[in-house]
Coordinates of C-alpha atoms in Angstrom, one line a residue:
M4 CA 0.3 0.0 0.1
S5 CA 1.3 3.5 -0.7
K6 CA 1.6 5.7 2.3
K7 CA -0.2 8.4 1.1
S8 CA -2.3 8.7 4.1
N9 CA -0.9 11.6 6.7
V10 CA -1.6 9.1 9.2
W11 CA 1.8 7.9 8.1
Q12 CA 3.5 10.6 9.9
F13 CA 3.1 8.9 13.0
F14 CA 3.8 5.0 11.6
Y15 CA 5.9 3.2 10.1
K16 CA 5.8 -0.2 8.6
A17 CA 7.6 -3.1 10.7
N18 CA 6.5 -5.7 8.0
D19 CA 3.7 -5.9 5.3
T20 CA 1.3 -6.2 8.2
V21 CA 2.5 -4.6 11.4
A22 CA 2.4 -1.0 11.8
T23 CA 4.6 0.4 14.5
C24 CA 3.5 3.7 16.3
C25 CA 6.8 6.2 16.4
L26 CA 5.5 7.7 19.4
C27 CA 4.9 4.7 22.2
N28 CA 6.3 2.2 20.0
R29 CA 3.1 -0.5 19.7
N30 CA 2.9 -2.7 17.0
Y31 CA -0.7 -2.8 15.5
S32 CA -1.9 -5.4 12.7
R33 CA -2.7 -4.5 9.4
K34 CA -4.6 -7.6 8.0
G35 CA -7.1 -5.7 6.0
R36 CA -4.2 -3.2 5.0
G37 CA -5.9 -0.2 6.4
T38 CA -5.7 2.8 8.4
T39 CA -8.7 3.4 10.1
C40 CA -7.0 1.5 13.2
L41 CA -4.1 3.4 13.4
R42 CA -6.1 6.7 13.4
N43 CA -7.8 4.9 16.6
H44 CA -4.9 4.5 18.4
L45 CA -3.8 8.0 17.6
K46 CA -7.5 9.5 18.6
S47 CA -7.0 7.4 22.2
K48 CA -3.6 7.4 23.0
H49 CA -2.1 10.8 21.4
P50 CA -4.9 13.1 20.8
V51 CA -2.7 16.3 20.7
E52 CA -1.4 14.6 17.7
F53 CA -4.4 13.4 16.4
Q54 CA -5.7 17.0 16.2
T55 CA -2.5 18.2 14.1
L56 CA -2.4 15.3 11.6
A57 CA -2.0 17.9 8.6
E58 CA 1.2 19.5 10.5
D59 CA 4.7 19.4 9.2
I60 CA 5.8 15.3 10.8
R61 CA 9.4 16.7 11.6
C62 CA 8.0 19.5 13.7
L63 CA 6.2 16.9 15.9
V64 CA 8.5 14.4 16.1
K65 CA 11.6 17.2 17.2
R66 CA 8.6 18.6 20.1
E67 CA 7.8 15.0 20.7
V68 CA 11.5 13.3 21.4
T69 CA 13.4 16.6 22.4
Y70 CA 11.5 17.7 26.0
R71 CA 13.3 14.4 27.4
L72 CA 16.9 14.7 26.5
P73 CA 19.4 17.4 25.7
Q74 CA 20.2 18.2 22.5
H75 CA 23.2 16.6 20.9
P76 CA 26.2 18.6 19.3
T77 CA 26.0 18.1 15.5
S78 CA 29.0 20.3 14.5
Q79 CA 31.2 17.6 13.8
L80 CA 28.6 15.1 12.7
E81 CA 30.1 12.6 10.3
L82 CA 27.5 11.0 8.3
K83 CA 28.7 8.3 5.8
L84 CA 25.8 6.8 3.8
H85 CA 27.6 4.8 1.2
I86 CA 24.8 4.0 -1.0
A87 CA 24.8 2.0 -4.0
P88 CA 22.7 2.7 -6.3
D89 CA 21.9 6.5 -4.9
P90 CA 18.7 5.5 -3.0
L91 CA 17.1 9.0 -3.8
E92 CA 17.0 7.7 -7.5
M93 CA 15.5 4.2 -6.4
D94 CA 11.7 3.7 -7.7
N95 CA 10.6 1.5 -4.7
E96 CA 10.1 3.9 -1.6
D97 CA 10.0 1.2 0.8
Q98 CA 13.9 -0.4 -0.4
L99 CA 14.6 3.2 0.0
F100 CA 13.7 3.8 3.4
A101 CA 14.8 0.5 4.7
R102 CA 18.3 1.5 3.1
C103 CA 18.6 4.6 4.7
D104 CA 17.7 2.4 7.7
E105 CA 20.7 0.8 7.8
H106 CA 23.1 3.0 6.9
L107 CA 21.8 5.2 9.8
A108 CA 22.1 2.7 12.1
Q109 CA 25.7 1.8 11.4
M110 CA 26.2 5.7 12.0
F111 CA 25.4 4.9 15.7
L112 CA 28.8 2.5 15.6
N113 CA 30.8 5.9 16.0
H114 CA 27.9 8.0 17.5
S115 CA 25.7 7.9 20.6
F116 CA 22.1 7.3 20.1
D117 CA 21.0 10.2 21.7
L118 CA 21.6 11.7 17.6
I119 CA 18.4 10.7 16.3
E120 CA 16.8 12.7 19.1
G121 CA 18.7 16.1 18.8
P122 CA 16.5 18.6 16.6
G123 CA 19.8 19.3 14.6
F124 CA 19.7 16.2 13.3
I125 CA 16.1 16.1 12.4
N126 CA 16.2 19.1 10.4
F127 CA 19.6 17.6 8.8
V128 CA 17.5 14.2 7.6
K129 CA 14.2 16.4 6.7
V130 CA 16.6 18.3 4.2
L131 CA 18.0 15.1 2.8
H132 CA 14.5 13.3 2.4
S133 CA 11.6 15.3 3.1
G134 CA 9.7 11.8 3.5
Y135 CA 11.8 9.6 5.5
V136 CA 11.0 9.7 9.3
I137 CA 13.1 8.7 11.7
K138 CA 12.4 5.7 14.0
A139 CA 12.8 4.9 17.8
R140 CA 16.1 4.1 19.2
G141 CA 15.1 0.3 19.3
Y142 CA 14.4 0.1 16.1
Y143 CA 18.2 1.0 14.9
E144 CA 19.6 -1.4 17.5
N145 CA 17.8 -4.0 16.1
I146 CA 18.9 -3.4 13.1
L147 CA 22.4 -3.3 14.3
C148 CA 22.6 -6.0 16.6
R149 CA 20.4 -8.5 15.0
D150 CA 20.8 -7.9 11.3
I151 CA 24.1 -6.8 10.6
H152 CA 25.5 -8.6 13.5
N153 CA 24.0 -11.5 12.0
R154 CA 25.6 -11.3 8.9
L155 CA 29.1 -9.9 10.0
H156 CA 28.6 -12.9 12.3
V157 CA 28.5 -15.4 9.3
Q158 CA 31.3 -13.8 7.2
V159 CA 33.8 -13.8 10.1
K160 CA 32.8 -17.2 10.7
Q161 CA 33.3 -18.4 6.7
Q162 CA 36.8 -16.2 6.8
V163 CA 37.9 -18.5 9.8
D164 CA 36.4 -21.6 8.4
L165 CA 39.4 -20.8 5.1
L166 CA 42.4 -20.6 7.6
G167 CA 44.5 -23.6 7.8
A168 CA 45.3 -23.0 11.6
I169 CA 44.6 -20.3 13.7
S170 CA 46.3 -18.7 17.1
L171 CA 44.0 -17.3 19.3
S172 CA 44.4 -14.1 22.0
T173 CA 42.5 -12.9 24.4
S174 CA 42.9 -9.5 26.1
L175 CA 41.2 -7.3 28.5
W176 CA 41.5 -3.6 28.9
W177 CA 40.1 -1.5 31.8
A178 CA 39.5 2.4 32.0
N179 CA 37.3 4.6 34.1
N180 CA 34.9 1.8 35.4
D181 CA 34.7 0.2 32.1
G182 CA 36.0 -2.6 30.4
L183 CA 36.8 -4.8 27.4
L184 CA 36.9 -8.4 27.0
S185 CA 38.0 -9.6 23.2
L186 CA 39.1 -12.3 21.8
S187 CA 40.9 -12.1 18.5
C188 CA 42.0 -14.6 15.5
F189 CA 45.1 -14.4 13.7
G190 CA 45.9 -16.8 10.4
V191 CA 47.7 -17.1 7.3
T192 CA 45.8 -17.3 4.3
S193 CA 46.0 -19.6 1.3
D194 CA 48.2 -16.9 -0.5
F195 CA 50.1 -16.0 2.1
K196 CA 48.3 -13.0 3.4
A197 CA 48.1 -12.2 7.3
Q198 CA 44.8 -11.9 8.6
R199 CA 43.3 -10.7 12.0
L200 CA 39.6 -11.3 13.3
T201 CA 37.9 -10.7 16.3
L202 CA 35.6 -13.5 17.1
K203 CA 34.0 -12.4 20.7
C204 CA 33.9 -8.8 22.7
E205 CA 32.2 -8.5 25.8
A206 CA 31.1 -4.7 27.5
L207 CA 32.1 -4.8 31.0
S208 CA 31.3 -2.0 33.6
Y209 CA 32.5 -1.5 37.5
E210 CA 29.3 -4.0 38.5
D211 CA 31.0 -6.8 36.8
T212 CA 34.3 -6.6 38.8
D213 CA 33.6 -9.8 40.5
R214 CA 32.3 -11.7 37.5
V215 CA 35.7 -11.4 35.2
A216 CA 37.4 -14.5 36.0
Y217 CA 33.8 -16.3 35.0
C218 CA 34.0 -13.8 31.8
I219 CA 37.6 -15.0 31.0
Q220 CA 36.9 -18.5 31.5
G221 CA 33.9 -18.5 29.1
L222 CA 35.2 -16.3 26.5
I223 CA 36.6 -19.6 24.4
S224 CA 34.7 -21.9 25.8
G225 CA 31.6 -20.0 24.7
L226 CA 32.5 -19.3 21.7
D227 CA 29.9 -20.4 18.7
M228 CA 32.4 -20.5 15.8
G229 CA 32.5 -24.2 15.5
L230 CA 36.2 -24.1 16.4
S231 CA 38.3 -27.7 16.5
R232 CA 40.9 -28.1 19.0
E233 CA 43.2 -29.2 16.3
K234 CA 42.6 -25.8 14.2
V235 CA 43.7 -23.8 16.8
H236 CA 47.9 -23.4 16.7
C237 CA 48.1 -21.7 20.5
I238 CA 46.2 -19.3 22.6
I239 CA 48.2 -16.0 23.9
R240 CA 46.9 -14.2 26.7
D241 CA 47.9 -11.0 28.1
E242 CA 48.4 -10.7 31.8
A243 CA 44.5 -9.8 32.8
T244 CA 43.4 -12.7 31.5
A245 CA 46.4 -15.2 32.3
L246 CA 45.5 -18.4 33.7
A247 CA 45.3 -18.1 37.5
G248 CA 49.0 -18.6 39.0
A249 CA 50.6 -18.4 35.3
L250 CA 52.6 -16.0 33.6
P251 CA 50.6 -14.1 30.4
D252 CA 51.7 -15.9 27.3
C253 CA 52.1 -12.1 25.6
S254 CA 55.2 -11.2 25.1
V255 CA 54.4 -7.5 25.8
S256 CA 53.0 -8.3 28.9
R257 CA 55.9 -10.2 30.3
L258 CA 58.7 -7.4 29.4
Q259 CA 55.8 -4.8 31.2
M260 CA 56.1 -6.9 34.4
C261 CA 59.9 -7.4 33.7
V262 CA 60.1 -3.6 34.1
R263 CA 57.9 -3.0 36.7
F264 CA 59.5 -5.3 39.0
A265 CA 63.1 -3.7 38.4
L266 CA 61.8 -0.5 39.2
Q267 CA 60.0 -2.0 42.6
E268 CA 63.2 -2.9 43.6
N269 CA 64.9 0.4 43.4
Q270 CA 64.2 2.7 45.9
Q271 CA 66.5 5.5 44.5
L272 CA 64.9 5.6 41.3
Q273 CA 61.5 5.7 42.7
N274 CA 62.5 8.5 44.8
L275 CA 64.1 10.2 41.7
Y276 CA 60.6 9.5 40.0
S277 CA 58.9 11.1 43.1
K278 CA 60.6 14.5 42.2
C279 CA 59.6 14.7 39.0
K280 CA 55.8 14.1 40.2
Q281 CA 56.5 16.6 42.5
I282 CA 57.3 19.1 39.5
V283 CA 54.6 17.9 37.2
E284 CA 52.0 18.4 39.8
H285 CA 53.3 22.2 40.8
F286 CA 53.0 23.7 37.0
A287 CA 49.5 21.2 37.0
S288 CA 48.4 23.6 39.9
S289 CA 49.7 27.3 38.7
T290 CA 48.6 28.8 35.1
M291 CA 51.0 31.5 36.4
A292 CA 53.8 29.1 36.8
Q293 CA 53.3 27.1 33.6
E294 CA 53.0 31.0 31.6
Q295 CA 56.3 31.7 33.7
L296 CA 58.5 28.3 32.4
K297 CA 57.0 29.2 28.7
F298 CA 58.2 32.7 28.7
I299 CA 61.9 31.1 30.0
Q300 CA 61.9 28.8 27.3
E301 CA 60.7 31.1 24.2
I302 CA 62.2 34.6 25.8
R303 CA 65.1 33.5 28.0
L304 CA 66.6 30.5 26.1
K305 CA 65.2 30.7 22.5
Q306 CA 63.7 27.2 22.5
E307 CA 60.4 25.6 21.1
P308 CA 57.7 26.0 24.2
C309 CA 57.9 22.3 25.7
S310 CA 54.9 21.5 28.5
I311 CA 55.3 19.2 31.3
I312 CA 53.0 15.9 30.8
A313 CA 50.9 14.7 33.5
E314 CA 51.0 10.9 34.8
S315 CA 48.7 8.4 32.8
P316 CA 47.9 5.2 34.5
L317 CA 46.6 3.8 31.2
R318 CA 50.2 3.9 30.0
W319 CA 53.0 1.5 30.8
N320 CA 55.8 3.7 30.8
S321 CA 54.1 6.9 32.0
I322 CA 56.8 6.9 34.9
F323 CA 59.9 7.2 32.4
D324 CA 57.5 9.6 29.9
I325 CA 57.7 11.8 32.7
M326 CA 61.4 11.6 33.2
G327 CA 62.2 12.2 30.2
R328 CA 60.0 15.3 29.5
V329 CA 61.4 16.9 32.6
L330 CA 65.0 15.9 31.5
K331 CA 64.0 17.9 28.3
M332 CA 63.2 20.5 30.0
K333 CA 66.3 20.4 32.4
D334 CA 67.6 24.2 31.4
A335 CA 64.4 25.9 31.7
L336 CA 63.7 24.0 35.0
S337 CA 66.7 25.1 36.6
L338 CA 66.2 29.0 35.4
Y339 CA 62.6 28.8 36.8
A340 CA 63.9 26.9 40.6
E341 CA 66.6 29.7 40.4
E342 CA 63.4 32.0 40.9
N343 CA 60.8 30.7 42.4
S344 CA 60.4 27.2 45.4
L345 CA 61.0 24.2 43.1
V346 CA 61.8 20.8 44.3
Q347 CA 65.8 20.4 43.1
I348 CA 67.2 17.9 41.0
Y349 CA 70.8 17.8 41.6
P350 CA 73.7 16.9 38.9
D351 CA 74.4 13.0 39.9
E352 CA 70.3 12.6 39.3
W353 CA 69.9 14.5 36.1
L354 CA 72.6 11.9 34.9
D355 CA 70.8 9.2 36.2
I356 CA 67.9 9.8 35.1
D357 CA 69.5 10.5 31.0
L358 CA 71.1 7.0 31.5
C359 CA 67.4 5.8 32.4
K360 CA 66.4 6.8 29.6
K361 CA 68.7 5.0 27.8
V362 CA 68.1 1.8 29.7
M363 CA 64.7 2.2 28.9
Q364 CA 64.8 2.9 25.3
P365 CA 65.3 -1.0 23.7
C366 CA 62.5 -1.9 25.8
E367 CA 60.0 0.9 24.5
E368 CA 61.0 0.2 20.7
I369 CA 60.7 -3.8 21.7
I370 CA 57.0 -3.2 22.9
K371 CA 56.1 -1.3 19.9
M372 CA 57.2 -3.8 17.6
W373 CA 55.3 -6.5 19.4
S374 CA 52.3 -4.2 19.7
D375 CA 52.1 -4.5 16.2
P376 CA 49.5 -6.9 14.7
S377 CA 51.5 -7.9 12.1
T378 CA 54.4 -9.0 14.1
T379 CA 54.4 -12.8 14.5
A380 CA 55.9 -14.9 17.5
S381 CA 59.2 -15.2 15.2
S382 CA 60.6 -12.2 16.1
V383 CA 60.4 -13.0 20.0
I384 CA 63.7 -14.7 20.4
P385 CA 65.7 -12.4 18.1
L386 CA 64.5 -9.6 19.9
V387 CA 65.0 -11.0 23.3
A388 CA 68.2 -11.6 22.1
A389 CA 68.7 -8.5 21.3
L390 CA 67.6 -6.7 24.7
R391 CA 70.0 -9.1 26.3
D392 CA 72.9 -7.4 24.7
S393 CA 71.7 -4.3 25.3
L394 CA 71.3 -4.6 29.1
R395 CA 74.6 -6.4 29.5
T396 CA 76.3 -3.7 27.8
D397 CA 74.3 -0.9 30.0
V398 CA 75.9 -2.9 33.2
H399 CA 79.0 -2.2 32.0
N400 CA 79.0 0.7 30.8
F401 CA 77.3 2.5 33.3
V402 CA 79.3 1.3 36.4
S403 CA 79.5 5.4 37.1
S404 CA 75.8 5.0 38.7
V405 CA 75.1 2.7 41.3
T406 CA 71.3 3.6 40.8
I407 CA 71.1 2.9 37.1
C408 CA 73.4 0.1 37.0
S409 CA 71.3 -1.8 39.8
F410 CA 68.0 -1.1 37.5
A411 CA 69.8 -2.7 34.2
R412 CA 71.1 -5.6 36.1
K413 CA 67.7 -6.3 37.8
L414 CA 65.9 -5.7 34.3
L415 CA 68.3 -8.1 32.9
E416 CA 67.6 -10.7 35.6
E417 CA 63.9 -10.4 35.0
L418 CA 64.2 -10.9 31.1
E419 CA 66.3 -14.0 31.8
M420 CA 63.5 -15.3 34.5
K421 CA 60.3 -14.1 32.5
F422 CA 61.6 -15.3 28.9
S423 CA 63.4 -18.3 29.7
H424 CA 60.8 -20.2 28.4
I425 CA 61.2 -19.2 24.5
T426 CA 64.5 -21.5 24.6
T427 CA 62.2 -24.9 24.9
D428 CA 58.9 -23.5 23.4
I429 CA 58.3 -25.0 19.7
K430 CA 55.9 -22.6 19.0
Y431 CA 58.9 -20.0 18.9
L432 CA 61.9 -22.3 17.7
V433 CA 59.6 -23.0 14.6
A434 CA 58.4 -19.8 14.2
T435 CA 61.8 -18.6 14.2
Y436 CA 63.5 -20.9 12.3
L437 CA 60.5 -20.5 9.6
D438 CA 61.0 -16.7 9.1
P439 CA 63.9 -16.2 6.3
R440 CA 65.1 -13.5 8.2
Y441 CA 66.3 -15.4 10.9
K442 CA 66.3 -18.6 10.7
Q443 CA 68.9 -20.7 13.0
A444 CA 71.0 -17.4 13.7
F445 CA 69.8 -17.4 17.2
F446 CA 69.5 -21.2 17.7
N447 CA 72.5 -23.0 19.6
D448 CA 73.0 -26.9 18.7
R449 CA 70.3 -28.2 21.0
E450 CA 68.2 -25.6 19.8
E451 CA 68.5 -26.6 16.0
Q452 CA 68.6 -30.1 16.9
L453 CA 64.8 -29.4 18.2
V454 CA 63.7 -27.2 15.4
T455 CA 64.8 -29.8 13.0
N456 CA 63.0 -32.8 14.6
E457 CA 60.0 -30.8 14.9
V458 CA 59.9 -29.9 11.0
L459 CA 60.5 -33.0 9.8
Q460 CA 57.8 -34.6 12.4
Q461 CA 55.0 -31.9 10.7
L462 CA 56.5 -33.0 7.6
T463 CA 55.9 -37.0 7.7
S464 CA 52.3 -36.3 9.3
I465 CA 51.1 -34.2 6.4
Q466 CA 53.2 -36.3 3.3
G467 CA 50.6 -37.2 1.0
N468 CA 48.4 -34.4 1.8
D469 CA 48.4 -32.5 -1.6
E470 CA 47.7 -28.4 -0.8
G471 CA 46.7 -28.0 -4.2
Q472 CA 48.9 -24.8 -4.3
P473 CA 47.7 -22.9 -7.6
S474 CA 50.5 -21.3 -9.5
L475 CA 51.5 -18.1 -8.0
Q476 CA 53.5 -15.3 -9.8
K477 CA 56.7 -14.1 -8.4
V478 CA 56.7 -10.8 -6.4
K479 CA 60.1 -8.9 -7.1
I480 CA 61.1 -8.3 -3.4
S481 CA 63.0 -5.2 -3.1
S482 CA 66.4 -5.6 -1.2
S483 CA 67.0 -2.1 -0.2
Q484 CA 67.7 -2.2 3.7
I485 CA 65.7 0.7 5.8
K486 CA 68.1 3.1 7.7
N487 CA 68.0 1.6 11.1
E488 CA 67.7 4.5 13.6
S489 CA 66.5 2.8 17.1
K490 CA 68.9 1.4 19.4
I491 CA 67.6 -2.2 19.0
D492 CA 67.5 -2.5 15.5
T493 CA 71.4 -1.7 15.0
I494 CA 72.3 -4.4 17.9
L495 CA 69.8 -6.9 16.5
D496 CA 71.7 -6.6 13.0
N497 CA 75.0 -6.7 14.1
I498 CA 73.9 -10.2 16.0
L499 CA 72.8 -11.2 12.6
A500 CA 75.8 -10.1 10.8
S501 CA 78.4 -11.7 13.6
G502 CA 75.8 -14.9 13.5
S503 CA 75.8 -15.3 9.3
A504 CA 78.0 -17.6 8.8
H505 CA 76.6 -20.0 11.3
N506 CA 73.4 -19.4 9.3
Q507 CA 75.1 -20.5 6.3
T508 CA 76.8 -23.7 7.4
A509 CA 74.0 -26.0 7.4
T510 CA 74.0 -29.4 8.4
T511 CA 75.1 -31.1 5.8
S512 CA 74.0 -34.4 6.6
F513 CA 70.9 -33.2 5.1
S514 CA 71.9 -34.0 1.8
S515 CA 72.3 -37.5 2.2
Q516 CA 69.0 -38.4 4.2
S517 CA 65.3 -38.0 2.9
Q518 CA 63.8 -35.3 0.5
F519 CA 62.2 -33.7 3.8
K520 CA 66.1 -33.3 5.0
N521 CA 67.2 -32.2 1.6
L522 CA 64.4 -29.3 1.0
L523 CA 65.4 -28.2 5.0
Y524 CA 68.9 -28.4 3.6
L525 CA 67.9 -26.2 0.7
Y526 CA 66.1 -23.5 2.9
N527 CA 69.3 -23.1 5.5
S528 CA 71.6 -22.8 2.5
E529 CA 69.4 -20.0 1.2
P530 CA 70.5 -16.4 2.3
R531 CA 68.6 -14.6 4.8
I532 CA 66.6 -11.6 3.7
E533 CA 66.7 -8.4 5.0
R534 CA 64.9 -7.7 8.2
S535 CA 63.1 -4.6 6.2
M536 CA 61.0 -7.4 3.7
D537 CA 58.0 -9.1 4.5
P538 CA 58.8 -13.2 5.4
L539 CA 55.2 -14.0 4.0
I540 CA 56.2 -12.8 0.6
W541 CA 59.3 -14.7 0.4
W542 CA 57.3 -17.7 1.2
K543 CA 54.9 -16.9 -1.4
T544 CA 57.5 -16.5 -4.0
N545 CA 59.4 -19.6 -3.5
I546 CA 57.1 -21.9 -4.5
K547 CA 59.7 -25.3 -4.4
Y548 CA 59.5 -25.0 -0.7
S549 CA 55.7 -25.7 -1.0
P550 CA 55.6 -29.0 1.2
L551 CA 56.7 -26.3 3.9
Y552 CA 53.8 -24.6 3.2
R553 CA 51.2 -25.9 5.9
I554 CA 53.5 -25.8 8.6
V555 CA 54.5 -22.2 7.5
R556 CA 50.9 -21.1 7.9
Q557 CA 50.6 -22.9 11.2
F558 CA 53.5 -21.2 13.1
L559 CA 53.9 -18.0 11.4
S560 CA 50.0 -17.2 12.4
A561 CA 51.0 -17.0 16.2
P562 CA 51.4 -13.4 17.2
A563 CA 54.0 -11.8 19.3
A564 CA 52.0 -10.4 21.8
S565 CA 47.8 -10.9 22.3
A566 CA 45.8 -8.1 19.9
S567 CA 45.0 -5.0 22.0
N568 CA 41.5 -3.7 22.2
E569 CA 43.1 -0.2 23.7
A570 CA 42.3 1.6 20.6
L571 CA 38.9 -0.3 20.3
F572 CA 37.8 1.0 23.7
G573 CA 39.3 4.4 23.3
E574 CA 37.0 4.6 20.1
S575 CA 33.6 3.5 21.7
A576 CA 33.4 5.9 24.4
H577 CA 30.2 6.7 23.2
L578 CA 28.8 3.1 23.4
Y579 CA 29.5 2.6 27.2
S580 CA 27.8 6.1 27.9
D581 CA 24.7 4.6 26.4
M582 CA 25.1 1.5 28.1
Q583 CA 24.6 3.6 31.8
G584 CA 21.3 4.3 30.0
H585 CA 19.2 2.6 27.7
L586 CA 21.8 0.4 25.9
S587 CA 22.3 -3.1 27.1
P588 CA 25.5 -4.5 27.7
E589 CA 24.8 -7.5 25.2
S590 CA 24.3 -4.5 22.6
V591 CA 27.2 -3.3 23.4
S592 CA 29.4 -6.0 22.7
K593 CA 27.6 -6.9 19.5
I594 CA 28.3 -3.2 18.2
L595 CA 32.0 -3.9 19.0
F596 CA 32.3 -6.7 17.1
I597 CA 30.7 -4.8 14.5
K598 CA 33.2 -2.2 14.9
S599 CA 36.1 -4.7 15.3
N600 CA 35.9 -6.1 12.2
S601 CA 35.1 -3.9 10.3
K602 CA 37.4 -4.4 7.7
V603 CA 36.4 -8.0 7.2
S604 CA 34.7 -7.2 4.0
D605 CA 34.9 -5.1 1.4
N606 CA 31.4 -4.7 0.8
R607 CA 30.0 -2.3 3.7
V608 CA 27.8 -5.4 6.0

């Protein structure tokens, strides 16, 4: 039936036989396809609206919905209505409005649901299409959490099914009494492209703190993706989701623990940070002090103005960031202290801050590398070896500072303890070996033998299973090396250069053994590629090693660290705000799932 009757100003068609009131959300049957029952509803339940049927609908909706909620800011509205074909040119009005409904619903991935009740937005939609009627919140919530979520869930499952082996990671992020628990999946596709998918999100609030352990336990067991145990290569858990009494599998979490424990054992460094914190608090509490410091920098020292940064409990290295910023402002702070009351930092303490920054630089660089989702477990052994060399050098070079020498030594001890497992853990050993940038450069004889036995066993177990690799075009790989500016890069390159002879003299007994040993001998004899190159592209272009492909995809699927959901959490503050009002935690969890998998398909879901 064509929507010609003006009663449709207050109703929308839920389906062919049911109409829903825009004012009270009640459903009414339209089996006779007439509007009499709809008019009767208006007359009995909404008499004011019934008397003004001829009035423009947008004005009525505006008056009806805005008396309850404040106006939502729309000055920075980002409206993404990527509609193809253009709905304004579609012949069928029902199809037009259905597509508008869905694309409007997708706006709430990035904006609060309060948006639809803002008069500015209502007028904006009126300009876009005068006949479109904005629905109630629950209508768009259902589109997101039922229709779009279900379609995307199917797409994610299809993508997972296409992966031969996967690695899972769990992560929990808390801030301001809100939390996000997530389960992610990593894999390598048949054409050697790294893929990351989010399998599950769970929004938490301060009321859920007592049941976090239960939520973590059910994160994988409650997954409805139909994953078999054989398909899962490994599970990487961060510190917040680690099994009770166990260290986290996440390399980032372990290294952060090393730094935290080393700092806790160094009282002199803590006292020095306490001084830096007092300086931060001094300027944070006085605008006049900030202006005077800025004047010293710009006028007296001819420097670019630089402000003090505050402590952030969400940044793992916030303490060292603050100390580094104080060091950067040393001259300006010293001049300020001559004329004002400010805690004094002595020359030997300035030296300690400088040396501490140098000790921490490789740790910060490594954590940044591991936090990249594209970094695999193959980088853990090499980077731990590089950090070990760096700390040993620091202990030797910084003997003039008891405080920093002690800090570097304790950090080295923690590193040896927290990462002792990587020399016996097959997932790290084999991943490193199958990375053509590293191979055997970091192995001793025992570790080489462990890797060889594991790879041969894997090859034997899959013998006869032809994966049917497609004919691949060779991709030209640039051999130009990216200039290394970081401390850890320089150390790592030096280790690889010194171990080149070891790498090229692969066990020659392979050549007289089975074809699998011959294959490994051939791989070992290949020169290592530059660290700036992509190992997956190398494997894709070297089809002669196709018998190793299944093993490569399995072991290079493991990430170096669990997938951090910090960025997703930071982009979703509006959802947690809505969760304090009308939006249920289940709906927020489904919307977070949609946001985190927004790139699963080239087509919008």
